Amino acid sequence: MNEVTSKSTIAFARVFDRGAEIRSKTLRQKSEGKRVGLVPTMGALHAGHLSLCEQAAAACDLVVATVFVNPTQFGPDEDFEKYPRSLDRDVQQLAKHGCNWVFAPSVDEMYPGGLETTIDVGSVAKPLEGASRPTHFAGVATVVMKLAQLVPADAAYFGQKDYQQTLVVRQLFRDLHVPIEVVVCPTVRDANGLALSSRNAYLSSEDRARAPALHASLQLAKKLAAEGEVNVPKLRDAMQQYLAKIGGIEIDYIAFVPTGSVDEVTTINGPTTALVAARVGGTRLIDNLEIV
Ligand code: AMP
């Protein structure tokens, strides 16, 4: 059966764990004129990840999702060991949402020489998430570059939820001449506004009830900005007060940046994205919203 041409009628995804094999098979599909979409994930999939696959499937002939919990993007005190892993279920879900091939390598397969070679993306990795997670984006850039080598796709699909990551990947591909289009897909949310995240699985029921407040606080900033507020300290105060009333939420940062940048502004002056990172219970969550 040709799983590439019959993707709309079957729910089957072929799983690879060898880089050399998926690379040669991908190159072969490309040589036959197929457009290839790459969807990098760390597994424990939810509807947000699956929406990336669906968008890839709508624009590509072959969709390759990767499931790899990348150790180098976790800090020493972060949750690498306990990060949820559910490959069998993930493969079934991916197949139902337009994915043809799944690349699920081991750590040794992805890092054959250990952790010697890494990619420093410079200043885009320093503020916001980078301030709290100093090694995170070097890990992201390195693994995305490896995946781009092994799956030389035409387009790669990323979620808007990880705003800074989208800027890191765009810069990485531009600067290292990687001919893969970056497609950024909208954040998928629960009905209550909570951005879907694999880490939501860590939330207690009390914290699950609190967590939608992050999105609500961003919406509050959007509303105030629509009413004419351009003063960022005032917008940040309003968000802080809102979250303080909810309780149980420890803010890491609230930031306002011109959309497409990571450089914070103090006055709204054009298209602006608001970002929030906070611990809800012990779980660190991030979200963002284009407010102007
Ligand atoms: P992760 O498995 O957390 O590394 O995420 C893999 C990809 O899915 C990244 O490009 C994320 O930005 C994207 N993603 C995660 N959560 C969502 C969401 N709620 N909506 C849309 N995309 C998402």
PDB file of N, CA and C in Angstrom, residues 38-42 66 68 70 72-73 110-111 119 121 136-153 156-158 165-166 168-173 176 178 180-182:
ATOM      1  N   LEU A  38       6.887  18.897   7.678  1.00  0.00           N
ATOM      2  CA  LEU A  38       7.515  18.381   8.904  1.00  0.00           C
ATOM      3  C   LEU A  38       6.807  18.989  10.115  1.00  0.00           C
ATOM      4  N   VAL A  39       6.428  18.129  11.065  1.00  0.00           N
ATOM      5  CA  VAL A  39       5.768  18.602  12.289  1.00  0.00           C
ATOM      6  C   VAL A  39       6.561  18.090  13.492  1.00  0.00           C
ATOM      7  N   PRO A  40       7.475  18.900  14.023  1.00  0.00           N
ATOM      8  CA  PRO A  40       8.258  18.441  15.177  1.00  0.00           C
ATOM      9  C   PRO A  40       7.447  18.516  16.474  1.00  0.00           C
ATOM     10  N   THR A  41       7.461  17.439  17.254  1.00  0.00           N
ATOM     11  CA  THR A  41       6.780  17.429  18.553  1.00  0.00           C
ATOM     12  C   THR A  41       7.605  16.637  19.562  1.00  0.00           C
ATOM     13  N   MET A  42       7.211  16.807  20.829  1.00  0.00           N
ATOM     14  CA  MET A  42       7.794  15.971  21.876  1.00  0.00           C
ATOM     15  C   MET A  42       6.799  14.910  22.330  1.00  0.00           C
ATOM     16  N   THR A  66       7.522  14.275  14.004  1.00  0.00           N
ATOM     17  CA  THR A  66       8.580  13.683  14.812  1.00  0.00           C
ATOM     18  C   THR A  66       8.131  13.697  16.266  1.00  0.00           C
ATOM     19  N   PHE A  68       9.948  13.230  19.741  1.00  0.00           N
ATOM     20  CA  PHE A  68      11.258  13.091  20.382  1.00  0.00           C
ATOM     21  C   PHE A  68      11.306  14.036  21.574  1.00  0.00           C
ATOM     22  N   ASN A  70      13.320  15.920  23.640  1.00  0.00           N
ATOM     23  CA  ASN A  70      14.706  16.356  23.401  1.00  0.00           C
ATOM     24  C   ASN A  70      15.384  16.764  24.707  1.00  0.00           C
ATOM     25  N   THR A  72      18.154  18.122  25.423  1.00  0.00           N
ATOM     26  CA  THR A  72      18.970  19.346  25.506  1.00  0.00           C
ATOM     27  C   THR A  72      18.141  20.617  25.654  1.00  0.00           C
ATOM     28  N   GLN A  73      16.830  20.533  25.487  1.00  0.00           N
ATOM     29  CA  GLN A  73      16.048  21.747  25.700  1.00  0.00           C
ATOM     30  C   GLN A  73      15.453  21.830  27.106  1.00  0.00           C
ATOM     31  N   MET A 110      19.717  10.551  17.837  1.00  0.00           N
ATOM     32  CA  MET A 110      19.733  11.993  17.552  1.00  0.00           C
ATOM     33  C   MET A 110      21.047  12.655  17.948  1.00  0.00           C
ATOM     34  N   TYR A 111      21.699  12.098  18.947  1.00  0.00           N
ATOM     35  CA  TYR A 111      22.950  12.710  19.444  1.00  0.00           C
ATOM     36  C   TYR A 111      24.073  11.671  19.385  1.00  0.00           C
ATOM     37  N   ILE A 119      23.914  24.773  18.672  1.00  0.00           N
ATOM     38  CA  ILE A 119      23.702  25.992  17.883  1.00  0.00           C
ATOM     39  C   ILE A 119      23.303  27.130  18.814  1.00  0.00           C
ATOM     40  N   VAL A 121      21.815  30.709  18.913  1.00  0.00           N
ATOM     41  CA  VAL A 121      21.064  31.613  18.041  1.00  0.00           C
ATOM     42  C   VAL A 121      21.154  33.069  18.496  1.00  0.00           C
ATOM     43  N   HIS A 136      17.666  26.643  26.980  1.00  0.00           N
ATOM     44  CA  HIS A 136      16.518  26.060  26.278  1.00  0.00           C
ATOM     45  C   HIS A 136      16.619  26.201  24.755  1.00  0.00           C
ATOM     46  N   PHE A 137      16.855  27.432  24.273  1.00  0.00           N
ATOM     47  CA  PHE A 137      16.770  27.635  22.822  1.00  0.00           C
ATOM     48  C   PHE A 137      17.974  27.087  22.070  1.00  0.00           C
ATOM     49  N   ALA A 138      19.111  26.950  22.743  1.00  0.00           N
ATOM     50  CA  ALA A 138      20.224  26.242  22.091  1.00  0.00           C
ATOM     51  C   ALA A 138      19.798  24.797  21.845  1.00  0.00           C
ATOM     52  N   GLY A 139      19.113  24.212  22.819  1.00  0.00           N
ATOM     53  CA  GLY A 139      18.616  22.841  22.664  1.00  0.00           C
ATOM     54  C   GLY A 139      17.577  22.745  21.565  1.00  0.00           C
ATOM     55  N   VAL A 140      16.661  23.719  21.525  1.00  0.00           N
ATOM     56  CA  VAL A 140      15.618  23.721  20.487  1.00  0.00           C
ATOM     57  C   VAL A 140      16.257  23.882  19.106  1.00  0.00           C
ATOM     58  N   ALA A 141      17.138  24.884  18.973  1.00  0.00           N
ATOM     59  CA  ALA A 141      17.744  25.154  17.666  1.00  0.00           C
ATOM     60  C   ALA A 141      18.548  23.943  17.193  1.00  0.00           C
ATOM     61  N   THR A 142      19.272  23.329  18.100  1.00  0.00           N
ATOM     62  CA  THR A 142      20.101  22.183  17.725  1.00  0.00           C
ATOM     63  C   THR A 142      19.227  21.022  17.257  1.00  0.00           C
ATOM     64  N   VAL A 143      18.177  20.719  18.001  1.00  0.00           N
ATOM     65  CA  VAL A 143      17.360  19.567  17.604  1.00  0.00           C
ATOM     66  C   VAL A 143      16.558  19.865  16.344  1.00  0.00           C
ATOM     67  N   VAL A 144      16.077  21.091  16.182  1.00  0.00           N
ATOM     68  CA  VAL A 144      15.328  21.417  14.961  1.00  0.00           C
ATOM     69  C   VAL A 144      16.247  21.324  13.742  1.00  0.00           C
ATOM     70  N   MET A 145      17.485  21.765  13.913  1.00  0.00           N
ATOM     71  CA  MET A 145      18.449  21.660  12.805  1.00  0.00           C
ATOM     72  C   MET A 145      18.720  20.195  12.464  1.00  0.00           C
ATOM     73  N   LYS A 146      18.876  19.366  13.482  1.00  0.00           N
ATOM     74  CA  LYS A 146      19.087  17.927  13.236  1.00  0.00           C
ATOM     75  C   LYS A 146      17.880  17.337  12.499  1.00  0.00           C
ATOM     76  N   LEU A 147      16.678  17.695  12.961  1.00  0.00           N
ATOM     77  CA  LEU A 147      15.472  17.161  12.319  1.00  0.00           C
ATOM     78  C   LEU A 147      15.364  17.641  10.874  1.00  0.00           C
ATOM     79  N   ALA A 148      15.769  18.897  10.650  1.00  0.00           N
ATOM     80  CA  ALA A 148      15.720  19.429   9.287  1.00  0.00           C
ATOM     81  C   ALA A 148      16.709  18.696   8.377  1.00  0.00           C
ATOM     82  N   GLN A 149      17.815  18.233   8.940  1.00  0.00           N
ATOM     83  CA  GLN A 149      18.778  17.444   8.157  1.00  0.00           C
ATOM     84  C   GLN A 149      18.203  16.067   7.825  1.00  0.00           C
ATOM     85  N   LEU A 150      17.525  15.480   8.796  1.00  0.00           N
ATOM     86  CA  LEU A 150      17.055  14.102   8.629  1.00  0.00           C
ATOM     87  C   LEU A 150      15.741  14.040   7.847  1.00  0.00           C
ATOM     88  N   VAL A 151      14.948  15.103   7.959  1.00  0.00           N
ATOM     89  CA  VAL A 151      13.690  15.187   7.202  1.00  0.00           C
ATOM     90  C   VAL A 151      13.742  16.493   6.398  1.00  0.00           C
ATOM     91  N   PRO A 152      14.401  16.465   5.248  1.00  0.00           N
ATOM     92  CA  PRO A 152      14.566  17.705   4.475  1.00  0.00           C
ATOM     93  C   PRO A 152      13.254  18.104   3.798  1.00  0.00           C
ATOM     94  N   ALA A 153      12.377  18.640   4.625  1.00  0.00           N
ATOM     95  CA  ALA A 153      11.008  18.944   4.202  1.00  0.00           C
ATOM     96  C   ALA A 153      10.968  20.233   3.387  1.00  0.00           C
ATOM     97  N   ALA A 156       7.903  23.427   7.510  1.00  0.00           N
ATOM     98  CA  ALA A 156       7.844  22.910   8.878  1.00  0.00           C
ATOM     99  C   ALA A 156       6.795  23.702   9.641  1.00  0.00           C
ATOM    100  N   TYR A 157       6.019  23.006  10.467  1.00  0.00           N
ATOM    101  CA  TYR A 157       4.842  23.575  11.121  1.00  0.00           C
ATOM    102  C   TYR A 157       5.100  23.707  12.620  1.00  0.00           C
ATOM    103  N   PHE A 158       4.878  24.925  13.127  1.00  0.00           N
ATOM    104  CA  PHE A 158       5.095  25.216  14.543  1.00  0.00           C
ATOM    105  C   PHE A 158       3.885  25.963  15.094  1.00  0.00           C
ATOM    106  N   GLN A 165       9.847  30.576  20.242  1.00  0.00           N
ATOM    107  CA  GLN A 165      10.396  29.450  19.475  1.00  0.00           C
ATOM    108  C   GLN A 165      10.205  29.666  17.966  1.00  0.00           C
ATOM    109  N   THR A 166       9.065  30.233  17.584  1.00  0.00           N
ATOM    110  CA  THR A 166       8.844  30.457  16.147  1.00  0.00           C
ATOM    111  C   THR A 166       9.874  31.452  15.602  1.00  0.00           C
ATOM    112  N   VAL A 168      12.913  31.941  16.880  1.00  0.00           N
ATOM    113  CA  VAL A 168      14.202  31.235  16.886  1.00  0.00           C
ATOM    114  C   VAL A 168      14.337  30.382  15.622  1.00  0.00           C
ATOM    115  N   VAL A 169      13.281  29.656  15.290  1.00  0.00           N
ATOM    116  CA  VAL A 169      13.370  28.743  14.141  1.00  0.00           C
ATOM    117  C   VAL A 169      13.447  29.527  12.832  1.00  0.00           C
ATOM    118  N   ARG A 170      12.677  30.600  12.727  1.00  0.00           N
ATOM    119  CA  ARG A 170      12.760  31.420  11.507  1.00  0.00           C
ATOM    120  C   ARG A 170      14.180  31.948  11.299  1.00  0.00           C
ATOM    121  N   GLN A 171      14.761  32.445  12.392  1.00  0.00           N
ATOM    122  CA  GLN A 171      16.122  32.991  12.296  1.00  0.00           C
ATOM    123  C   GLN A 171      17.127  31.881  11.950  1.00  0.00           C
ATOM    124  N   LEU A 172      16.976  30.746  12.616  1.00  0.00           N
ATOM    125  CA  LEU A 172      17.867  29.600  12.389  1.00  0.00           C
ATOM    126  C   LEU A 172      17.873  29.198  10.911  1.00  0.00           C
ATOM    127  N   PHE A 173      16.687  29.036  10.355  1.00  0.00           N
ATOM    128  CA  PHE A 173      16.594  28.587   8.961  1.00  0.00           C
ATOM    129  C   PHE A 173      17.129  29.660   8.010  1.00  0.00           C
ATOM    130  N   LEU A 176      21.134  29.825   8.581  1.00  0.00           N
ATOM    131  CA  LEU A 176      21.885  28.626   8.166  1.00  0.00           C
ATOM    132  C   LEU A 176      21.415  28.112   6.802  1.00  0.00           C
ATOM    133  N   VAL A 178      18.657  27.091   5.498  1.00  0.00           N
ATOM    134  CA  VAL A 178      17.854  25.866   5.445  1.00  0.00           C
ATOM    135  C   VAL A 178      16.617  26.168   4.604  1.00  0.00           C
ATOM    136  N   ILE A 180      13.623  25.516   4.168  1.00  0.00           N
ATOM    137  CA  ILE A 180      12.341  24.989   4.664  1.00  0.00           C
ATOM    138  C   ILE A 180      11.493  26.186   5.095  1.00  0.00           C
ATOM    139  N   GLU A 181      10.289  26.242   4.538  1.00  0.00           N
ATOM    140  CA  GLU A 181       9.368  27.324   4.915  1.00  0.00           C
ATOM    141  C   GLU A 181       8.861  27.083   6.332  1.00  0.00           C
ATOM    142  N   VAL A 182       8.812  28.126   7.143  1.00  0.00           N
ATOM    143  CA  VAL A 182       8.270  27.998   8.504  1.00  0.00           C
ATOM    144  C   VAL A 182       6.805  28.446   8.481  1.00  0.00           C
TER     145      VAL A 182
END
